[in-house]
PDB file of C-alpha atoms in Angstrom:
ATOM      1  CA  MET A   1     -13.176 192.386  49.487  1.00 73.00           C
ATOM      2  CA  ARG A   2     -15.597 194.229  47.215  1.00 79.00           C
ATOM      3  CA  ARG A   3     -12.956 196.831  46.317  1.00 83.00           C
ATOM      4  CA  ILE A   4     -10.354 194.136  45.574  1.00 75.00           C
ATOM      5  CA  THR A   5     -12.875 192.304  43.382  1.00 78.00           C
ATOM      6  CA  ALA A   6     -13.667 195.493  41.481  1.00 81.00           C
ATOM      7  CA  LEU A   7      -9.965 196.202  40.866  1.00 74.00           C
ATOM      8  CA  ARG A   8      -9.415 192.719  39.502  1.00 70.00           C
ATOM      9  CA  LEU A   9     -12.470 192.864  37.266  1.00 75.00           C
ATOM     10  CA  GLN A  10     -11.165 196.120  35.807  1.00 74.00           C
ATOM     11  CA  ARG A  11      -7.946 194.301  34.882  1.00 69.00           C
ATOM     12  CA  GLY A  12      -9.992 191.736  32.968  1.00 69.00           C
ATOM     13  CA  ILE A  13      -9.768 188.887  35.461  1.00 72.00           C
ATOM     14  CA  HIS A  14     -12.650 186.380  35.335  1.00 67.00           C
ATOM     15  CA  THR A  15     -15.314 186.890  38.016  1.00 71.00           C
ATOM     16  CA  ALA A  16     -14.674 183.531  39.705  1.00 66.00           C
ATOM     17  CA  ALA A  17     -10.961 184.265  40.010  1.00 67.00           C
ATOM     18  CA  ALA A  18     -11.394 187.928  40.912  1.00 65.00           C
ATOM     19  CA  ILE A  19     -13.193 187.324  44.236  1.00 77.00           C
ATOM     20  CA  PRO A  20     -10.634 186.652  47.033  1.00 74.00           C
ATOM     21  CA  ALA A  21     -11.425 184.318  49.887  1.00 74.00           C
ATOM     22  CA  ARG A  22     -12.472 186.078  53.087  1.00 72.00           C
ATOM     23  CA  SER A  23      -9.978 184.152  55.237  1.00 70.00           C
ATOM     24  CA  THR A  24      -7.139 184.973  52.850  1.00 70.00           C
ATOM     25  CA  VAL A  25      -7.745 188.712  53.169  1.00 70.00           C
ATOM     26  CA  TYR A  26      -8.183 188.408  56.939  1.00 67.00           C
ATOM     27  CA  ASN A  27      -4.927 186.474  57.386  1.00 69.00           C
ATOM     28  CA  ALA A  28      -3.019 189.164  55.505  1.00 70.00           C
ATOM     29  CA  PHE A  29      -3.597 191.490  58.494  1.00 71.00           C
ATOM     30  CA  LYS A  30      -2.470 188.995  61.139  1.00 71.00           C
ATOM     31  CA  THR A  31       0.638 189.961  63.129  1.00 71.00           C
ATOM     32  CA  GLY A  32       3.754 187.868  62.473  1.00 66.00           C
ATOM     33  CA  ARG A  33       2.589 186.443  59.152  1.00 67.00           C
ATOM     34  CA  ALA A  34       5.746 185.042  57.506  1.00 61.00           C
ATOM     35  CA  ARG A  35       4.593 184.452  53.956  1.00 67.00           C
ATOM     36  CA  MET A  36       2.229 186.619  51.910  1.00 71.00           C
ATOM     37  CA  ASP A  37       1.008 186.727  48.331  1.00 74.00           C
ATOM     38  CA  THR A  38       2.563 189.981  47.042  1.00 73.00           C
ATOM     39  CA  GLY A  39      -0.151 190.228  44.368  1.00 75.00           C
ATOM     40  CA  LEU A  40      -2.871 190.198  47.020  1.00 76.00           C
ATOM     41  CA  LEU A  41      -0.872 192.664  49.125  1.00 72.00           C
ATOM     42  CA  ARG A  42      -0.722 195.091  46.190  1.00 75.00           C
ATOM     43  CA  ASP A  43      -4.475 194.799  45.600  1.00 78.00           C
ATOM     44  CA  ILE A  44      -5.199 195.431  49.306  1.00 81.00           C
ATOM     45  CA  VAL A  45      -3.034 198.567  49.338  1.00 77.00           C
ATOM     46  CA  LEU A  46      -4.702 199.870  46.167  1.00 80.00           C
ATOM     47  CA  ALA A  47      -8.164 199.066  47.563  1.00 81.00           C
ATOM     48  CA  LEU A  48      -7.343 201.141  50.653  1.00 82.00           C
ATOM     49  CA  GLY A  49      -6.723 204.208  48.446  1.00 80.00           C
ATOM     50  CA  ALA A  50      -2.956 204.153  47.927  1.00 80.00           C
ATOM     51  CA  THR A  51      -1.356 205.120  44.636  1.00 82.00           C
ATOM     52  CA  THR A  52       0.252 202.657  42.257  1.00 76.00           C
ATOM     53  CA  GLU A  53       3.746 203.805  43.318  1.00 74.00           C
ATOM     54  CA  GLU A  54       2.880 203.308  46.993  1.00 78.00           C
ATOM     55  CA  ALA A  55       1.492 199.824  46.267  1.00 74.00           C
ATOM     56  CA  ASP A  56       4.711 198.856  44.436  1.00 75.00           C
ATOM     57  CA  ALA A  57       6.760 200.134  47.409  1.00 76.00           C
ATOM     58  CA  TRP A  58       4.757 197.875  49.737  1.00 74.00           C
ATOM     59  CA  VAL A  59       5.477 194.892  47.478  1.00 73.00           C
ATOM     60  CA  LEU A  60       9.234 195.615  47.471  1.00 75.00           C
ATOM     61  CA  ARG A  61       9.237 196.016  51.245  1.00 77.00           C
ATOM     62  CA  CYS A  62       7.413 192.704  51.684  1.00 76.00           C
ATOM     63  CA  ARG A  63       9.928 190.887  49.487  1.00 74.00           C
ATOM     64  CA  GLU A  64      12.880 192.400  51.378  1.00 75.00           C
ATOM     65  CA  VAL A  65      11.436 191.381  54.748  1.00 75.00           C
ATOM     66  CA  ARG A  66      10.939 187.858  53.427  1.00 76.00           C
ATOM     67  CA  ARG A  67      14.602 187.603  52.253  1.00 76.00           C
ATOM     68  CA  VAL A  68      15.896 188.856  55.625  1.00 77.00           C
ATOM     69  CA  ALA A  69      13.745 186.304  57.464  1.00 75.00           C
ATOM     70  CA  GLU A  70      14.992 183.450  55.282  1.00 76.00           C
ATOM     71  CA  ARG A  71      18.650 184.390  55.831  1.00 76.00           C
ATOM     72  CA  GLN A  72      18.091 184.607  59.570  1.00 77.00           C
ATOM     73  CA  ALA A  73      16.425 181.187  59.606  1.00 73.00           C
ATOM     74  CA  LYS A  74      19.392 179.632  57.787  1.00 72.00           C
ATOM     75  CA  ARG A  75      21.860 181.066  60.311  1.00 72.00           C
ATOM     76  CA  GLU A  76      19.826 179.773  63.237  1.00 68.00           C
ATOM     77  CA  THR A  77      19.361 176.252  61.842  1.00 57.00           C
ATOM     78  CA  PRO A  78      21.503 173.834  63.923  1.00 57.00           C
ATOM     79  CA  GLU A  79      24.155 171.886  62.044  1.00 51.00           C
ATOM     80  CA  ALA A  80      22.550 168.563  62.942  1.00 48.00           C
ATOM     81  CA  ALA A  81      19.237 169.646  61.405  1.00 51.00           C
ATOM     82  CA  LYS A  82      20.800 170.358  58.030  1.00 53.00           C
ATOM     83  CA  PRO A  83      20.415 167.560  55.478  1.00 57.00           C
ATOM     84  CA  GLN A  84      23.520 165.388  55.422  1.00 58.00           C
ATOM     85  CA  PRO A  85      24.735 163.509  52.348  1.00 55.00           C
ATOM     86  CA  LEU A  86      23.916 159.834  52.386  1.00 51.00           C
ATOM     87  CA  PRO A  87      26.909 157.605  53.159  1.00 47.00           C
ATOM     88  CA  VAL A  88      28.347 155.927  50.094  1.00 42.00           C
ATOM     89  CA  PRO A  89      29.057 152.236  50.666  1.00 41.00           C
ATOM     90  CA  ASP A  90      32.707 151.330  50.286  1.00 40.00           C
ATOM     91  CA  LEU A  91      32.858 148.863  47.422  1.00 40.00           C
ATOM     92  CA  MET A  92      36.604 148.502  47.581  1.00 42.00           C
ATOM     93  CA  VAL A  93      38.323 145.356  48.784  1.00 41.00           C
ATOM     94  CA  PRO A  94      39.728 145.494  52.347  1.00 44.00           C
ATOM     95  CA  THR A  95      42.823 147.543  53.076  1.00 47.00           C
ATOM     96  CA  ALA A  96      45.994 145.683  52.160  1.00 52.00           C
ATOM     97  CA  SER A  97      48.267 144.366  54.886  1.00 55.00           C
ATOM     98  CA  PRO A  98      51.885 143.180  54.712  1.00 74.00           C
ATOM     99  CA  LEU A  99      52.437 139.466  54.253  1.00 81.00           C
ATOM    100  CA  SER A 100      53.811 137.379  57.060  1.00 87.00           C
ATOM    101  CA  LEU A 101      57.023 135.425  56.577  1.00 90.00           C
ATOM    102  CA  GLY A 102      55.105 132.152  56.523  1.00 90.00           C
ATOM    103  CA  THR A 103      52.643 133.358  53.886  1.00 90.00           C
ATOM    104  CA  THR A 104      55.499 134.672  51.746  1.00 93.00           C
ATOM    105  CA  GLY A 105      57.279 131.330  51.973  1.00 95.00           C
ATOM    106  CA  LEU A 106      54.158 129.385  51.029  1.00 95.00           C
ATOM    107  CA  LEU A 107      53.521 131.679  48.084  1.00 95.00           C
ATOM    108  CA  MET A 108      57.068 131.208  46.812  1.00 96.00           C
ATOM    109  CA  VAL A 109      56.768 127.426  47.096  1.00 97.00           C
ATOM    110  CA  GLY A 110      53.536 127.620  45.144  1.00 97.00           C
ATOM    111  CA  CYS A 111      55.263 129.719  42.462  1.00 97.00           C
ATOM    112  CA  VAL A 112      58.011 127.103  42.095  1.00 97.00           C
ATOM    113  CA  ALA A 113      55.319 124.451  41.714  1.00 97.00           C
ATOM    114  CA  LEU A 114      53.620 126.554  39.014  1.00 97.00           C
ATOM    115  CA  ASN A 115      56.866 126.758  37.020  1.00 96.00           C
ATOM    116  CA  LEU A 116      57.351 122.988  37.235  1.00 96.00           C
ATOM    117  CA  LEU A 117      53.723 122.395  36.269  1.00 96.00           C
ATOM    118  CA  GLY A 118      54.198 124.607  33.223  1.00 95.00           C
ATOM    119  CA  LEU A 119      57.281 122.639  32.185  1.00 93.00           C
ATOM    120  CA  TRP A 120      55.396 119.366  32.553  1.00 94.00           C
ATOM    121  CA  VAL A 121      52.317 120.540  30.618  1.00 94.00           C
ATOM    122  CA  THR A 122      54.496 121.869  27.791  1.00 92.00           C
ATOM    123  CA  ALA A 123      56.428 118.618  27.510  1.00 88.00           C
ATOM    124  CA  VAL A 124      53.395 116.324  27.695  1.00 91.00           C
ATOM    125  CA  PHE A 125      51.275 118.220  25.176  1.00 92.00           C
ATOM    126  CA  LYS A 126      54.175 119.335  22.942  1.00 90.00           C
ATOM    127  CA  LEU A 127      53.148 122.981  23.155  1.00 91.00           C
ATOM    128  CA  SER A 128      55.016 125.666  21.250  1.00 88.00           C
ATOM    129  CA  VAL A 129      55.140 127.927  24.323  1.00 92.00           C
ATOM    130  CA  TYR A 130      57.204 127.554  27.505  1.00 91.00           C
ATOM    131  CA  LEU A 131      54.950 128.330  30.519  1.00 94.00           C
ATOM    132  CA  ASP A 132      58.029 127.860  32.714  1.00 94.00           C
ATOM    133  CA  MET A 133      58.035 131.391  34.156  1.00 97.00           C
ATOM    134  CA  VAL A 134      54.450 131.862  35.376  1.00 97.00           C
ATOM    135  CA  GLY A 135      55.521 131.346  38.987  1.00 97.00           C
ATOM    136  CA  THR A 136      58.580 133.544  38.484  1.00 98.00           C
ATOM    137  CA  ALA A 137      56.402 136.368  37.186  1.00 98.00           C
ATOM    138  CA  ILE A 138      53.903 136.076  40.060  1.00 97.00           C
ATOM    139  CA  ALA A 139      56.673 136.097  42.684  1.00 97.00           C
ATOM    140  CA  SER A 140      58.460 139.056  41.055  1.00 97.00           C
ATOM    141  CA  ILE A 141      55.344 141.196  40.626  1.00 97.00           C
ATOM    142  CA  VAL A 142      53.551 140.286  43.844  1.00 96.00           C
ATOM    143  CA  LEU A 143      56.497 139.964  46.245  1.00 95.00           C
ATOM    144  CA  GLY A 144      59.479 141.631  44.582  1.00 95.00           C
ATOM    145  CA  PRO A 145      62.160 141.046  41.920  1.00 97.00           C
ATOM    146  CA  TRP A 146      64.533 139.082  44.130  1.00 97.00           C
ATOM    147  CA  HIS A 147      61.769 136.798  45.333  1.00 97.00           C
ATOM    148  CA  GLY A 148      61.204 136.066  41.650  1.00 97.00           C
ATOM    149  CA  VAL A 149      64.918 135.393  41.184  1.00 97.00           C
ATOM    150  CA  ALA A 150      64.821 132.857  44.034  1.00 97.00           C
ATOM    151  CA  VAL A 151      61.791 131.140  42.497  1.00 97.00           C
ATOM    152  CA  GLY A 152      63.453 131.076  39.064  1.00 97.00           C
ATOM    153  CA  ILE A 153      66.671 129.556  40.380  1.00 97.00           C
ATOM    154  CA  ALA A 154      64.814 126.922  42.398  1.00 97.00           C
ATOM    155  CA  SER A 155      62.498 125.862  39.576  1.00 95.00           C
ATOM    156  CA  SER A 156      65.331 125.727  36.988  1.00 94.00           C
ATOM    157  CA  ASN A 157      67.325 123.428  39.249  1.00 93.00           C
ATOM    158  CA  LEU A 158      64.306 121.240  39.993  1.00 94.00           C
ATOM    159  CA  GLY A 159      63.315 120.799  36.355  1.00 90.00           C
ATOM    160  CA  PHE A 160      64.457 117.158  36.445  1.00 87.00           C
ATOM    161  CA  LEU A 161      61.350 116.419  38.530  1.00 89.00           C
ATOM    162  CA  THR A 162      59.286 116.959  35.378  1.00 86.00           C
ATOM    163  CA  GLY A 163      61.488 114.641  33.334  1.00 77.00           C
ATOM    164  CA  ASP A 164      63.410 117.492  31.682  1.00 78.00           C
ATOM    165  CA  PRO A 165      67.059 117.604  32.858  1.00 75.00           C
ATOM    166  CA  ALA A 166      67.914 120.459  30.465  1.00 82.00           C
ATOM    167  CA  THR A 167      66.311 123.301  32.455  1.00 88.00           C
ATOM    168  CA  ASN A 168      69.367 124.216  34.519  1.00 91.00           C
ATOM    169  CA  PRO A 169      71.185 126.118  31.712  1.00 92.00           C
ATOM    170  CA  PHE A 170      68.166 128.424  31.392  1.00 93.00           C
ATOM    171  CA  THR A 171      68.456 129.702  34.973  1.00 96.00           C
ATOM    172  CA  LEU A 172      69.768 133.009  33.609  1.00 97.00           C
ATOM    173  CA  VAL A 173      66.600 133.402  31.519  1.00 96.00           C
ATOM    174  CA  ASN A 174      64.451 133.050  34.643  1.00 97.00           C
ATOM    175  CA  ILE A 175      66.636 135.520  36.524  1.00 97.00           C
ATOM    176  CA  ALA A 176      66.474 138.079  33.715  1.00 98.00           C
ATOM    177  CA  GLY A 177      62.693 137.798  33.475  1.00 98.00           C
ATOM    178  CA  ALA A 178      62.282 138.101  37.244  1.00 97.00           C
ATOM    179  CA  LEU A 179      64.333 141.287  37.424  1.00 98.00           C
ATOM    180  CA  VAL A 180      62.597 142.960  34.477  1.00 98.00           C
ATOM    181  CA  TRP A 181      59.113 142.102  35.751  1.00 97.00           C
ATOM    182  CA  GLY A 182      59.876 143.016  39.370  1.00 97.00           C
ATOM    183  CA  TYR A 183      61.653 146.311  38.771  1.00 97.00           C
ATOM    184  CA  GLY A 184      59.362 147.143  35.861  1.00 97.00           C
ATOM    185  CA  VAL A 185      56.263 147.390  38.039  1.00 97.00           C
ATOM    186  CA  ARG A 186      58.035 148.956  41.028  1.00 95.00           C
ATOM    187  CA  ARG A 187      60.638 151.343  39.695  1.00 95.00           C
ATOM    188  CA  PHE A 188      59.132 152.210  36.304  1.00 95.00           C
ATOM    189  CA  ARG A 189      55.401 151.988  37.168  1.00 94.00           C
ATOM    190  CA  MET A 190      54.700 149.570  34.327  1.00 96.00           C
ATOM    191  CA  GLY A 191      51.738 148.186  36.255  1.00 95.00           C
ATOM    192  CA  ALA A 192      49.825 151.473  36.196  1.00 94.00           C
ATOM    193  CA  ASP A 193      47.498 150.417  33.375  1.00 95.00           C
ATOM    194  CA  LEU A 194      46.917 147.592  30.921  1.00 96.00           C
ATOM    195  CA  GLY A 195      48.867 149.212  28.082  1.00 96.00           C
ATOM    196  CA  ARG A 196      52.000 149.614  30.187  1.00 97.00           C
ATOM    197  CA  PHE A 197      51.725 146.122  31.587  1.00 97.00           C
ATOM    198  CA  VAL A 198      51.436 144.573  28.122  1.00 97.00           C
ATOM    199  CA  THR A 199      54.478 146.623  27.091  1.00 98.00           C
ATOM    200  CA  LEU A 200      56.346 145.226  30.095  1.00 98.00           C
ATOM    201  CA  ASP A 201      55.471 141.663  29.026  1.00 98.00           C
ATOM    202  CA  LEU A 202      56.846 142.407  25.551  1.00 98.00           C
ATOM    203  CA  ILE A 203      60.063 143.784  27.039  1.00 98.00           C
ATOM    204  CA  VAL A 204      60.429 140.652  29.168  1.00 98.00           C
ATOM    205  CA  ALA A 205      59.930 138.532  26.037  1.00 97.00           C
ATOM    206  CA  ALA A 206      62.689 140.404  24.192  1.00 97.00           C
ATOM    207  CA  VAL A 207      65.124 140.230  27.142  1.00 98.00           C
ATOM    208  CA  CYS A 208      64.480 136.518  27.685  1.00 97.00           C
ATOM    209  CA  SER A 209      65.049 135.768  24.002  1.00 96.00           C
ATOM    210  CA  ALA A 210      68.281 137.776  24.024  1.00 96.00           C
ATOM    211  CA  VAL A 211      69.508 135.654  26.945  1.00 96.00           C
ATOM    212  CA  ALA A 212      68.102 132.316  25.764  1.00 94.00           C
ATOM    213  CA  VAL A 213      69.350 132.283  22.155  1.00 94.00           C
ATOM    214  CA  PRO A 214      73.077 132.273  23.064  1.00 94.00           C
ATOM    215  CA  ILE A 215      72.418 129.514  25.611  1.00 93.00           C
ATOM    216  CA  LEU A 216      70.601 127.468  22.970  1.00 90.00           C
ATOM    217  CA  LEU A 217      73.482 127.868  20.526  1.00 91.00           C
ATOM    218  CA  ILE A 218      76.287 127.181  23.013  1.00 91.00           C
ATOM    219  CA  ALA A 219      74.716 124.431  25.118  1.00 87.00           C
ATOM    220  CA  PHE A 220      72.488 122.691  22.581  1.00 85.00           C
ATOM    221  CA  GLY A 221      73.677 123.749  19.147  1.00 84.00           C
ATOM    222  CA  GLY A 222      70.353 125.485  18.603  1.00 76.00           C
ATOM    223  CA  TYR A 223      68.182 122.376  19.063  1.00 74.00           C
ATOM    224  CA  ASN A 224      67.011 121.496  22.569  1.00 74.00           C
ATOM    225  CA  GLY A 225      64.042 119.302  21.700  1.00 68.00           C
ATOM    226  CA  HIS A 226      61.367 121.953  22.274  1.00 76.00           C
ATOM    227  CA  ALA A 227      58.303 121.931  20.016  1.00 73.00           C
ATOM    228  CA  SER A 228      59.519 125.155  18.373  1.00 77.00           C
ATOM    229  CA  VAL A 229      62.517 123.351  16.853  1.00 77.00           C
ATOM    230  CA  GLY A 230      60.373 122.435  13.862  1.00 81.00           C
ATOM    231  CA  ALA A 231      59.940 126.127  13.028  1.00 82.00           C
ATOM    232  CA  VAL A 232      63.700 126.673  13.285  1.00 78.00           C
ATOM    233  CA  LEU A 233      64.410 123.808  10.868  1.00 80.00           C
ATOM    234  CA  SER A 234      61.775 125.131   8.487  1.00 85.00           C
ATOM    235  CA  LEU A 235      63.410 128.580   8.374  1.00 84.00           C
ATOM    236  CA  GLU A 236      66.822 127.030   7.879  1.00 76.00           C
ATOM    237  CA  ALA A 237      65.458 125.019   4.973  1.00 83.00           C
ATOM    238  CA  ASP A 238      64.446 128.353   3.410  1.00 85.00           C
ATOM    239  CA  GLY A 239      68.075 129.444   3.505  1.00 85.00           C
ATOM    240  CA  LEU A 240      68.182 131.545   6.678  1.00 87.00           C
ATOM    241  CA  PRO A 241      71.216 131.243   8.979  1.00 90.00           C
ATOM    242  CA  THR A 242      70.801 129.217  12.146  1.00 84.00           C
ATOM    243  CA  LEU A 243      71.154 132.292  14.391  1.00 89.00           C
ATOM    244  CA  VAL A 244      68.487 134.222  12.495  1.00 91.00           C
ATOM    245  CA  SER A 245      66.149 131.223  12.365  1.00 90.00           C
ATOM    246  CA  LEU A 246      66.638 130.510  16.045  1.00 91.00           C
ATOM    247  CA  PHE A 247      66.136 134.095  17.192  1.00 93.00           C
ATOM    248  CA  SER A 248      63.097 134.642  14.929  1.00 93.00           C
ATOM    249  CA  THR A 249      61.391 131.534  16.238  1.00 93.00           C
ATOM    250  CA  ASN A 250      62.351 132.184  19.841  1.00 93.00           C
ATOM    251  CA  ILE A 251      61.176 135.805  19.932  1.00 96.00           C
ATOM    252  CA  VAL A 252      57.765 134.957  18.434  1.00 95.00           C
ATOM    253  CA  THR A 253      57.319 132.059  20.849  1.00 95.00           C
ATOM    254  CA  SER A 254      58.529 134.154  23.755  1.00 96.00           C
ATOM    255  CA  ILE A 255      56.091 137.007  22.971  1.00 97.00           C
ATOM    256  CA  ILE A 256      53.130 134.616  22.929  1.00 97.00           C
ATOM    257  CA  ASP A 257      54.385 132.910  26.084  1.00 97.00           C
ATOM    258  CA  LYS A 258      54.915 136.131  28.056  1.00 97.00           C
ATOM    259  CA  LEU A 259      51.547 137.591  27.045  1.00 97.00           C
ATOM    260  CA  ILE A 260      49.828 134.412  28.272  1.00 97.00           C
ATOM    261  CA  THR A 261      51.909 134.589  31.441  1.00 98.00           C
ATOM    262  CA  GLY A 262      50.904 138.230  31.951  1.00 97.00           C
ATOM    263  CA  VAL A 263      47.199 137.375  31.807  1.00 97.00           C
ATOM    264  CA  ILE A 264      47.677 134.576  34.351  1.00 97.00           C
ATOM    265  CA  VAL A 265      49.643 136.913  36.629  1.00 97.00           C
ATOM    266  CA  LEU A 266      46.893 139.549  36.600  1.00 96.00           C
ATOM    267  CA  LEU A 267      44.213 136.985  37.450  1.00 96.00           C
ATOM    268  CA  ALA A 268      46.355 135.460  40.188  1.00 96.00           C
ATOM    269  CA  PHE A 269      47.258 138.839  41.701  1.00 95.00           C
ATOM    270  CA  VAL A 270      43.600 139.938  41.807  1.00 94.00           C
ATOM    271  CA  LEU A 271      42.614 136.718  43.578  1.00 94.00           C
ATOM    272  CA  LEU A 272      45.518 136.970  46.024  1.00 92.00           C
ATOM    273  CA  HIS A 273      44.679 140.590  46.794  1.00 91.00           C
ATOM    274  CA  ARG A 274      41.030 139.804  47.457  1.00 90.00           C
ATOM    275  CA  ARG A 275      41.759 136.705  49.518  1.00 87.00           C
ATOM    276  CA  PHE A 276      44.899 137.648  51.466  1.00 85.00           C
ATOM    277  CA  ARG A 277      44.849 141.478  51.178  1.00 86.00           C
ATOM    278  CA  ILE A 278      48.271 141.512  49.537  1.00 88.00           C
ATOM    279  CA  PRO A 279      49.417 145.123  48.925  1.00 87.00           C
ATOM    280  CA  VAL A 280      48.875 146.415  45.384  1.00 89.00           C
ATOM    281  CA  GLY A 281      50.222 149.946  45.699  1.00 88.00           C
ATOM    282  CA  HIS A 282      52.812 149.231  43.002  1.00 90.00           C
ATOM    283  CA  MET A 283      50.157 147.774  40.684  1.00 93.00           C
ATOM    284  CA  PRO A 284      47.264 150.248  40.247  1.00 93.00           C
ATOM    285  CA  LEU A 285      45.951 148.060  37.428  1.00 94.00           C
ATOM    286  CA  VAL A 286      45.355 145.187  39.872  1.00 94.00           C
ATOM    287  CA  GLU A 287      43.749 147.593  42.337  1.00 90.00           C
ATOM    288  CA  ARG A 288      41.234 148.665  39.681  1.00 91.00           C
ATOM    289  CA  LEU A 289      40.569 145.109  38.551  1.00 92.00           C
ATOM    290  CA  SER A 290      39.962 144.073  42.161  1.00 88.00           C
ATOM    291  CA  THR A 291      37.008 146.474  42.401  1.00 85.00           C
ATOM    292  CA  LEU A 292      35.158 145.142  39.362  1.00 79.00           C
ATOM    293  CA  ARG A 293      33.030 142.879  41.546  1.00 58.00           C
ATOM    294  CA  VAL A 294      31.576 143.819  44.909  1.00 47.00           C
ATOM    295  CA  ARG A 295      32.683 141.534  47.706  1.00 47.00           C
ATOM    296  CA  PRO A 296      29.861 139.342  49.128  1.00 50.00           C
ATOM    297  CA  GLU A 297      30.802 140.368  52.714  1.00 49.00           C
ATOM    298  CA  LEU A 298      29.151 143.736  52.122  1.00 46.00           C
ATOM    299  CA  ALA A 299      25.796 142.671  53.454  1.00 43.00           C
ATOM    300  CA  GLY A 300      22.838 144.677  52.356  1.00 47.00           C
ATOM    301  CA  VAL A 301      24.721 146.357  49.510  1.00 45.00           C
ATOM    302  CA  ARG A 302      23.704 145.198  46.082  1.00 45.00           C
ATOM    303  CA  SER A 303      25.406 146.667  43.074  1.00 44.00           C
ATOM    304  CA  PRO A 304      25.793 145.642  39.439  1.00 46.00           C
ATOM    305  CA  VAL A 305      29.194 144.584  38.177  1.00 46.00           C
ATOM    306  CA  LEU A 306      31.251 147.679  37.504  1.00 44.00           C
ATOM    307  CA  ARG A 307      32.802 147.972  34.084  1.00 44.00           C
ATOM    308  CA  THR A 308      35.719 150.150  33.153  1.00 40.00           C
TER     309      THR A 308
END
């Protein structure tokens, strides 16, 4: 200990720090010691009369023995003793399951009722939108294009229940919208994200206007009593032809109507997916929206609302 202290004092170390503890020096000579201060080891070797080169060789040997021991310990550690990653709670909604025939039928009946409700609300409040294809859109996107066609045909032929007997001629408009919505999300992946879905709604609006304008001209002379007729008459008063006035008014109204319908469809699909586990593989956008809020059934898991 005295020799080690003298060596350290020669290097300029303070007296209090230069004196090693007796037990520390003693433990350095114990057999099987796994860890050792290489600085103390060097001082011990020098104090025993070795050269600087010999002391450095002892330090290198000590470090090599330590690395070999650590590698050996890692190989012998059992797999179960290794730290395992913590399980991440599944915040997704339950796995989707196919709909039964009864559930599909009830959903289609509900979609027909939604179309009729939209017709009634539009007529009562004299709205400049249609809202007569909300159910058609839900059936086409959730169930399939031909389910939407069936809903569109049924609601167009039941329009008299709302006091409007003039809905039957517009059956083709409902059919066209159902096919574009249904095949758009399934065959062309237009439900992959919000941008594509909005584009799909705009395409539906254009297709429906292209089908509806000829029907309006042939069956009603361009004036069917809808609230948008006022805009058509106003454009005609400015000198525009009836066809141009009718199409301009119809396309603007249809765009607003189909964008509103698209928002309702997304909300409805998210709720249906969460409640009835309706498959959403063809609508990744709905799958992402469905995970924005953690389900309350996940007991013990508390998480803030996720935002994308």
